[in-house]
Structure formats: C-alpha cells, structure tokens
Short mmCIF file of C-alpha atoms and ligand atoms in Angstrom, two decimals:
data_model
loop_
_atom_site.label_atom_id
_atom_site.label_comp_id
_atom_site.label_asym_id
_atom_site.label_seq_id
_atom_site.Cartn_x
_atom_site.Cartn_y
_atom_site.Cartn_z
CA MET G 1 -52.44 239.57 -158.59
CA ASN G 2 -53.54 242.25 -161.09
CA ILE G 3 -55.52 244.83 -159.11
CA LEU G 4 -57.56 247.68 -160.58
CA VAL G 5 -58.10 250.59 -158.18
CA THR G 6 -60.71 253.03 -159.52
CA GLY G 7 -61.09 256.56 -158.15
CA ALA G 8 -57.32 256.73 -157.73
CA ASN G 9 -57.32 260.52 -157.27
CA GLY G 10 -59.88 260.42 -154.46
CA GLN G 11 -59.18 260.22 -150.74
CA LEU G 12 -59.30 256.44 -150.47
CA GLY G 13 -57.71 255.74 -153.86
CA SER G 14 -54.80 258.06 -153.02
CA GLU G 15 -54.23 256.33 -149.67
CA ILE G 16 -54.19 252.91 -151.35
CA LYS G 17 -51.67 254.27 -153.88
CA LEU G 18 -49.49 255.45 -151.00
CA LEU G 19 -49.46 251.98 -149.39
CA ALA G 20 -49.19 249.99 -152.63
CA SER G 21 -45.37 250.02 -152.68
CA SER G 22 -45.41 247.79 -149.57
CA PHE G 23 -47.41 245.20 -151.54
CA ALA G 24 -44.90 244.45 -154.30
CA MET G 25 -46.44 241.01 -154.91
CA HIS G 26 -49.38 242.77 -156.60
CA ASN G 27 -49.54 244.57 -159.93
CA PHE G 28 -51.67 247.69 -159.41
CA PHE G 29 -53.54 249.67 -162.06
CA PHE G 30 -54.65 253.01 -160.59
CA THR G 31 -57.25 254.79 -162.72
CA THR G 32 -58.88 258.21 -162.55
CA SER G 33 -62.11 259.10 -164.37
CA ALA G 34 -59.96 260.41 -167.26
CA ASP G 35 -58.19 257.02 -167.61
CA LEU G 36 -61.26 254.83 -167.15
CA ASP G 37 -64.79 256.20 -166.85
CA ILE G 38 -66.53 253.46 -164.89
CA THR G 39 -69.93 254.47 -166.33
CA ASP G 40 -68.63 253.37 -169.77
CA ALA G 41 -69.41 249.64 -169.88
CA ALA G 42 -67.44 249.02 -173.08
CA ALA G 43 -64.33 250.78 -171.75
CA VAL G 44 -64.55 248.82 -168.49
CA ALA G 45 -64.92 245.50 -170.34
CA THR G 46 -61.93 246.29 -172.58
CA PHE G 47 -59.78 247.34 -169.61
CA PHE G 48 -60.55 244.16 -167.65
CA THR G 49 -59.67 241.92 -170.58
CA ALA G 50 -56.58 243.84 -171.69
CA LYS G 51 -55.07 244.01 -168.19
CA HIS G 52 -56.24 240.60 -166.95
CA ILE G 53 -57.81 242.16 -163.86
CA GLN G 54 -58.21 239.70 -160.98
CA LEU G 55 -59.39 242.13 -158.29
CA CYS G 56 -61.17 245.47 -158.62
CA VAL G 57 -61.20 247.85 -155.65
CA ASN G 58 -63.87 250.40 -156.46
CA CYS G 59 -63.01 253.70 -154.76
CA ALA G 60 -64.80 255.76 -157.41
CA ALA G 61 -68.07 257.41 -156.46
CA TYR G 62 -70.19 260.51 -156.81
CA THR G 63 -69.60 261.84 -153.28
CA ALA G 64 -71.06 265.38 -153.39
CA VAL G 65 -73.89 264.57 -150.97
CA ASP G 66 -75.77 267.90 -151.20
CA LYS G 67 -75.20 268.41 -154.93
CA ALA G 68 -76.59 264.92 -155.58
CA GLU G 69 -80.06 266.17 -154.53
CA SER G 70 -80.16 268.21 -157.76
CA GLU G 71 -77.97 265.88 -159.87
CA LYS G 72 -79.77 262.61 -159.34
CA ASP G 73 -78.86 261.09 -162.71
CA ALA G 74 -75.15 261.88 -162.36
CA ALA G 75 -75.10 260.33 -158.87
CA TYR G 76 -77.07 257.29 -160.04
CA ASN G 77 -74.79 256.70 -163.03
CA VAL G 78 -71.63 256.50 -160.91
CA ASN G 79 -72.91 255.10 -157.62
CA ALA G 80 -75.45 252.60 -158.93
CA ALA G 81 -75.16 251.87 -162.67
CA ALA G 82 -71.34 251.87 -162.72
CA ALA G 83 -71.23 249.61 -159.66
CA GLY G 84 -73.30 247.16 -161.70
CA ILE G 85 -70.98 247.58 -164.69
CA LEU G 86 -67.92 246.74 -162.56
CA ALA G 87 -69.72 243.76 -160.99
CA LYS G 88 -70.61 242.37 -164.43
CA ALA G 89 -67.03 242.86 -165.68
CA CYS G 90 -65.75 241.00 -162.61
CA ALA G 91 -68.26 238.19 -163.18
CA VAL G 92 -67.25 237.80 -166.86
CA ASN G 93 -63.52 237.80 -166.02
CA GLY G 94 -63.66 235.69 -162.83
CA ALA G 95 -62.41 238.66 -160.83
CA LYS G 96 -63.16 239.65 -157.24
CA LEU G 97 -64.70 243.03 -156.34
CA ILE G 98 -64.15 245.06 -153.18
CA HIS G 99 -66.64 247.91 -153.27
CA VAL G 100 -67.02 250.81 -150.83
CA SER G 101 -70.42 251.96 -149.61
CA THR G 102 -71.73 254.26 -146.91
CA ASP G 103 -73.52 254.68 -143.57
CA PHE G 104 -75.94 256.95 -145.50
CA VAL G 105 -77.86 253.82 -146.56
CA PHE G 106 -79.39 254.04 -143.06
CA ASP G 107 -81.90 256.59 -141.75
CA GLY G 108 -80.12 256.87 -138.41
CA ASN G 109 -83.21 256.43 -136.27
CA LEU G 110 -81.86 253.49 -134.24
CA ALA G 111 -79.82 254.66 -131.24
CA ARG G 112 -77.40 251.73 -131.23
CA PRO G 113 -74.44 250.71 -133.42
CA LEU G 114 -75.80 249.41 -136.73
CA VAL G 115 -75.11 245.88 -137.93
CA GLU G 116 -74.94 244.83 -141.56
CA ALA G 117 -78.39 243.18 -141.44
CA ASP G 118 -80.16 246.27 -140.10
CA VAL G 119 -82.91 247.69 -142.30
CA THR G 120 -81.69 250.29 -144.80
CA ASN G 121 -83.69 253.43 -145.49
CA PRO G 122 -81.59 256.18 -147.10
CA LEU G 123 -82.64 259.79 -146.50
CA SER G 124 -80.80 261.30 -149.48
CA VAL G 125 -80.20 260.82 -153.21
CA TYR G 126 -76.56 259.98 -152.42
CA GLY G 127 -77.61 257.30 -149.91
CA SER G 128 -80.26 255.88 -152.28
CA THR G 129 -77.84 255.64 -155.20
CA LYS G 130 -75.17 254.00 -153.03
CA LEU G 131 -77.74 251.48 -151.78
CA GLU G 132 -78.80 250.76 -155.36
CA GLY G 133 -75.10 250.19 -156.16
CA GLU G 134 -74.92 247.59 -153.37
CA LYS G 135 -78.01 245.86 -154.79
CA GLN G 136 -76.69 245.80 -158.35
CA ILE G 137 -73.40 244.31 -157.15
CA GLN G 138 -75.13 241.63 -155.09
CA GLN G 139 -77.33 240.77 -158.06
CA HIS G 140 -74.50 240.40 -160.60
CA LEU G 141 -71.64 239.30 -158.33
CA PRO G 142 -72.70 237.65 -155.05
CA SER G 143 -69.02 236.96 -154.27
CA ALA G 144 -68.28 240.71 -153.90
CA ILE G 145 -67.10 242.27 -150.65
CA ILE G 146 -68.95 245.51 -149.85
CA LEU G 147 -67.43 247.71 -147.15
CA ARG G 148 -69.71 250.37 -145.68
CA THR G 149 -67.75 253.24 -144.17
CA ALA G 150 -68.46 256.74 -142.85
CA TRP G 151 -67.12 260.28 -142.27
CA VAL G 152 -63.99 259.70 -144.39
CA TYR G 153 -61.04 262.08 -144.17
CA SER G 154 -57.45 262.02 -145.41
CA THR G 155 -54.49 264.25 -146.13
CA PHE G 156 -55.73 263.98 -149.76
CA GLY G 157 -58.80 265.71 -151.20
CA ASN G 158 -61.32 267.91 -149.46
CA ASN G 159 -62.85 266.80 -146.20
CA PHE G 160 -64.16 267.90 -142.80
CA VAL G 161 -60.71 267.87 -141.14
CA LYS G 162 -59.21 270.22 -143.73
CA THR G 163 -62.29 272.45 -143.61
CA ILE G 164 -62.09 272.81 -139.82
CA LEU G 165 -58.35 273.56 -139.96
CA ARG G 166 -59.00 276.28 -142.55
CA LEU G 167 -62.05 277.76 -140.80
CA CYS G 168 -60.25 277.85 -137.44
CA LYS G 169 -57.71 280.15 -139.07
CA GLU G 170 -60.26 282.27 -141.00
CA LYS G 171 -63.17 282.72 -138.56
CA PRO G 172 -63.40 284.18 -135.04
CA GLN G 173 -65.60 281.26 -133.96
CA LEU G 174 -67.33 278.16 -135.41
CA ASN G 175 -70.75 276.57 -134.91
CA ILE G 176 -70.76 272.79 -135.48
CA ILE G 177 -73.59 270.25 -135.32
CA TYR G 178 -73.63 268.09 -132.19
CA ASP G 179 -76.82 266.05 -132.74
CA GLN G 180 -75.46 263.87 -135.56
CA ILE G 181 -73.49 260.99 -134.10
CA GLY G 182 -71.12 258.68 -135.96
CA THR G 183 -67.47 257.67 -136.26
CA PRO G 184 -64.77 259.28 -138.39
CA THR G 185 -62.73 257.07 -140.71
CA TYR G 186 -59.15 257.84 -141.67
CA ALA G 187 -58.94 256.78 -145.33
CA GLY G 188 -55.41 255.49 -144.64
CA ASP G 189 -56.84 252.99 -142.14
CA LEU G 190 -59.51 251.84 -144.60
CA ALA G 191 -56.85 251.54 -147.33
CA ALA G 192 -54.69 249.37 -145.04
CA ALA G 193 -57.71 247.19 -144.21
CA ILE G 194 -58.52 246.72 -147.91
CA LEU G 195 -54.93 245.73 -148.69
CA HIS G 196 -55.01 243.34 -145.70
CA ILE G 197 -58.00 241.59 -147.31
CA ALA G 198 -56.46 241.70 -150.80
CA SER G 199 -53.30 240.00 -149.61
CA ASN G 200 -54.84 236.94 -147.98
CA GLU G 201 -56.66 234.30 -150.03
CA LYS G 202 -58.85 233.24 -147.12
CA HIS G 203 -59.99 236.84 -146.55
CA LEU G 204 -60.51 237.45 -150.25
CA ALA G 205 -62.78 234.40 -150.39
CA GLN G 206 -65.25 236.11 -148.04
CA GLN G 207 -68.34 237.80 -149.44
CA GLY G 208 -71.16 240.09 -148.38
CA VAL G 209 -71.53 243.43 -146.60
CA PHE G 210 -69.17 244.51 -143.79
CA HIS G 211 -68.98 247.69 -141.71
CA PHE G 212 -65.67 249.53 -141.33
CA THR G 213 -64.98 252.85 -139.62
CA ASN G 214 -62.46 253.76 -136.96
CA GLU G 215 -63.32 252.71 -133.38
CA GLY G 216 -65.30 254.95 -131.04
CA VAL G 217 -68.15 257.42 -131.30
CA CYS G 218 -68.45 261.20 -131.58
CA SER G 219 -70.53 264.06 -132.93
CA TRP G 220 -69.33 266.44 -135.66
CA TYR G 221 -68.84 268.96 -132.83
CA ASP G 222 -66.53 266.58 -130.91
CA PHE G 223 -64.72 265.78 -134.16
CA ALA G 224 -64.13 269.51 -134.83
CA ILE G 225 -62.91 270.14 -131.27
CA ALA G 226 -60.45 267.24 -131.61
CA VAL G 227 -59.11 268.61 -134.93
CA ARG G 228 -58.69 272.08 -133.40
CA ASP G 229 -56.98 270.80 -130.24
CA ILE G 230 -54.60 268.43 -132.06
CA ALA G 231 -53.61 271.30 -134.37
CA GLY G 232 -52.91 273.51 -131.33
CA LEU G 233 -55.50 276.11 -132.40
CA HIS G 234 -57.77 278.00 -130.03
CA THR G 235 -60.79 279.15 -132.10
CA PRO G 236 -63.97 278.87 -130.00
CA ILE G 237 -66.33 276.15 -131.33
CA PHE G 238 -69.98 276.06 -130.27
CA PRO G 239 -72.48 273.16 -130.56
CA ILE G 240 -75.57 273.70 -132.72
CA GLU G 241 -78.48 271.46 -133.73
CA THR G 242 -79.07 270.13 -137.25
CA TYR G 243 -82.03 272.48 -137.87
CA GLN G 244 -79.71 275.46 -137.33
CA TYR G 245 -77.56 274.41 -140.33
CA PRO G 246 -79.99 273.37 -143.09
CA THR G 247 -78.53 271.41 -146.02
CA PRO G 248 -80.17 270.13 -149.24
CA ALA G 249 -79.57 266.48 -148.22
CA ALA G 250 -80.86 265.03 -144.94
CA ARG G 251 -78.30 263.05 -142.95
CA PRO G 252 -78.71 260.19 -140.44
CA LYS G 253 -78.83 261.34 -136.80
CA PHE G 254 -77.09 258.23 -135.48
CA SER G 255 -74.99 256.16 -137.87
CA VAL G 256 -72.38 254.50 -135.68
CA LEU G 257 -71.48 251.24 -137.45
CA ASN G 258 -70.91 247.99 -135.56
CA LYS G 259 -67.63 246.52 -136.84
CA LYS G 260 -67.71 243.16 -135.03
CA LEU G 261 -68.28 241.18 -138.24
CA PHE G 262 -65.37 242.85 -140.04
CA LYS G 263 -62.98 242.39 -137.11
CA GLU G 264 -63.86 238.72 -136.62
CA THR G 265 -64.04 237.75 -140.30
CA PHE G 266 -60.78 239.41 -141.30
CA ALA G 267 -58.92 239.02 -137.96
CA TYR G 268 -58.29 242.75 -137.88
CA GLU G 269 -57.79 245.37 -135.19
CA ILE G 270 -59.14 248.83 -136.01
CA PRO G 271 -57.52 252.00 -134.60
CA TYR G 272 -59.44 254.40 -132.33
CA TRP G 273 -60.65 257.46 -134.25
CA ARG G 274 -58.71 260.04 -132.26
CA THR G 275 -55.42 258.14 -132.57
CA SER G 276 -55.72 258.11 -136.36
CA LEU G 277 -56.90 261.72 -136.44
CA GLU G 278 -53.73 262.75 -134.58
CA GLN G 279 -51.58 261.13 -137.30
CA CYS G 280 -53.48 262.88 -140.08
CA VAL G 281 -53.67 266.33 -138.49
CA LYS G 282 -49.96 266.25 -137.60
CA GLN G 283 -49.16 265.50 -141.27
CA LEU G 284 -51.43 268.36 -142.38
CA CYS G 285 -49.87 270.80 -139.95
N1 NAP M 301 -66.06 260.84 -148.18
C1 NAP M 301 -66.84 260.32 -147.23
O1 NAP M 301 -67.07 260.93 -146.16
C2 NAP M 301 -67.44 258.95 -147.40
C3 NAP M 301 -68.31 258.47 -146.40
C4 NAP M 301 -68.86 257.20 -146.57
C5 NAP M 301 -68.55 256.44 -147.68
N2 NAP M 301 -67.73 256.95 -148.64
C6 NAP M 301 -67.44 256.13 -149.82
O2 NAP M 301 -66.06 255.84 -149.81
C7 NAP M 301 -65.58 255.70 -151.15
C8 NAP M 301 -64.35 256.58 -151.33
O3 NAP M 301 -64.72 257.92 -151.06
P1 NAP M 301 -63.68 259.11 -151.19
O4 NAP M 301 -63.97 260.05 -150.06
O5 NAP M 301 -62.31 258.59 -151.41
O6 NAP M 301 -64.24 259.78 -152.54
P2 NAP M 301 -63.62 261.00 -153.36
O7 NAP M 301 -62.43 261.55 -152.68
O8 NAP M 301 -64.76 261.89 -153.69
O9 NAP M 301 -63.12 260.26 -154.68
C9 NAP M 301 -64.01 259.69 -155.55
C10 NAP M 301 -63.32 259.55 -156.89
O10 NAP M 301 -64.28 258.96 -157.77
C11 NAP M 301 -63.87 259.31 -159.05
N3 NAP M 301 -64.95 259.21 -160.03
C12 NAP M 301 -66.11 259.91 -160.03
N4 NAP M 301 -66.83 259.58 -161.12
C13 NAP M 301 -66.10 258.66 -161.82
C14 NAP M 301 -66.28 257.95 -163.01
N5 NAP M 301 -67.40 258.12 -163.76
N6 NAP M 301 -65.33 257.09 -163.43
C15 NAP M 301 -64.21 256.92 -162.70
N7 NAP M 301 -63.97 257.56 -161.54
C16 NAP M 301 -64.90 258.43 -161.11
C17 NAP M 301 -63.36 260.73 -158.98
O11 NAP M 301 -62.30 260.70 -159.88
P3 NAP M 301 -61.75 261.96 -160.71
O12 NAP M 301 -61.24 262.89 -159.66
O13 NAP M 301 -60.69 261.34 -161.54
O14 NAP M 301 -62.91 262.53 -161.49
C18 NAP M 301 -62.90 260.88 -157.53
O15 NAP M 301 -61.51 261.03 -157.43
C19 NAP M 301 -66.77 256.07 -152.04
O16 NAP M 301 -67.41 254.88 -152.44
C20 NAP M 301 -67.69 256.84 -151.12
O17 NAP M 301 -69.04 256.73 -151.52
C21 NAP M 301 -67.15 258.18 -148.51
#
C-alpha cells in the first residue's frame, strides 16, 4: 500500500518512520512541511495523484498550544482547514485517512474517563481548531479513522519529558501542576498502534473516532516525578495548583481517555504509561 505520512519531522511522524522498516509490504512517503504543505490544496491534490496514495496518516498539526491563542489563523489553517483538504484528497482518490486529534477537545469537567461520544467543549484555540479538523474530516470523509490522544512525548522533538530532564539538571527544585489529570502517551506506542491498523484490512475498514493514550492515570506532577526517578536524578519536585502557573491557553482539568473502544475494535493491548516512559527515558539518558 502507498502510505503518505505527513508531519514526518514531528514526534509521531518520526516514530512511525523509525518503525516503517518493519513494514516492508508498504511503500511510505514521509513528508515535512517543506516537502508538502498540507494547507496547499493544489499541492496535496497533485501529490496524491502522482504517488497513488492509498492511505494518509496525518501527523502534521499546529501544536504550540499557548502560541495558538495569539495565532488563531495559523492554528486553524493547519489543524482545521488542512484536515479538510486531506480528507477531500482522500475522498477523490479513494484513499483512507488516519488522523490524529487531541484530548483538548474536551473541557475536562467530568471526573471519569472520557468516551468518544462524550460532549466536546474545547477551552483553547488549539482545542477548537483540532475539533473543527475532526468535523471537516467527518463531513468530507466519513470513512476516516480519527485517533484522539494526549500528553505525547518521544525521544524526538520537544516535550515534557525532555523539559523535566533538562530542568532537573539546571534548577535546584521544580514546581509542577498536580491538579490536571490525564495519561501520557509515548509516541512510539501510538506509532505502533497506527501501523497495526494500517497493516490489517479489517482494522483499516473501521471508521469514526477512537481514544488512544497509554494505560493508567497521573497528574503532571506524578509524570515529572516518574521522569526524575527513572533518570536517577534527585531534584526536589513540589506540587502546585494550575492558578500558580498561569498560561495563555486553558487546559482540561481531567482528560483521562477511555480506550475500551480502541482496544476492542482493533484487538490491541496498550502498554502502561510508566512502562513506556521507562523505555523512553532510558534511551534519552
Ligand atoms: N504533542 C502532544 O502532546 C499532543 C497531544 C495530543 C494530541 N496531539 C496530536 O498528535 C499529533 C502529532 O503530534 P506531535 O506531537 O507529533 O506534533 P509535532 O511534534 O509538533 O509535529 C507536528 C509536525 O507538523 C508539521 N506541520 C506543521 N504545519 C504543517 C504544514 N502546514 N504542512 C505540513 N506539515 C506541517 C511540522 O512539520 P515541520 O517541522 O516540517 O514544519 C511538525 O513536524 C498532532 O495531530 C497533535 O495535534 C499531540
């Protein structure tokens, strides 16, 4: 199968690239924004036709959550309009789309793991534009698979894990928020799950929204402590509340995703967050 992976330099795109050699039956096209700007409808249409794309895995996104509050158009163009452009290109070419979305489509006011059918109510520009992307995809390509994930980290790119490792070495102590609850996601695990779907016709025939993170629950504070401990560092880390660390974008207080639908539909076992974190931190150290 000819597979286009957009956002190939990002965390998720890089992890898919790393695993791609184990999927020799597929012909991958990995594109960065320099190779293929997904906001350029004509370029996308040409690429799909020229390369006979049969599956698009959209890992490209505007992911600067706080910056998006002051760059609404830029975030909208990539997260919403370009999602629609890719969906239309898939529809025209009879291709499948696996798109990645976010827990930030929720407001986080329900204190239980969120299912796919729960009411969305984004608190931020990033969350609103990602939700609009989901809607545009469902409008133009109902057969698409949309995977909502959360708290993504990897050995690639910039992320919370790398920031904590750096700050533990630079600062005498850290203050980390403990009243935002969710689940970390190792991008390598999400990449493996996407390739699992891509490599099975029955799975690829599924459609709709699915939730995927690692298993378990923690706060950012617990996440930071785990990173520090796995790395063998000893910097004191103290819990603080959200109001003590104001940011331009509001974030959901509780955005644990229920993954039952994903696990049952795709017959897939998801690793526990701390197990995957150990793998990643050990590579980084
Ligand atoms: N990071 C998280 O914590 C998190 C949480 C929940 C959901 N998600 C979702 O998970 C997916 C993957 O996230 P990630 O962390 O891997 O993102 P990332 O590391 O920020 O990578 C995103 C990539 O998108 C590319 N991109 C941006 N604008 C583009 C354009 N106009 N055309 C083509 N490519 C463009 C960038 O490519 P260039 O570098 O080439 O410009 C960048 O490498 C995204 O859909 C994101 O919304 C992420």
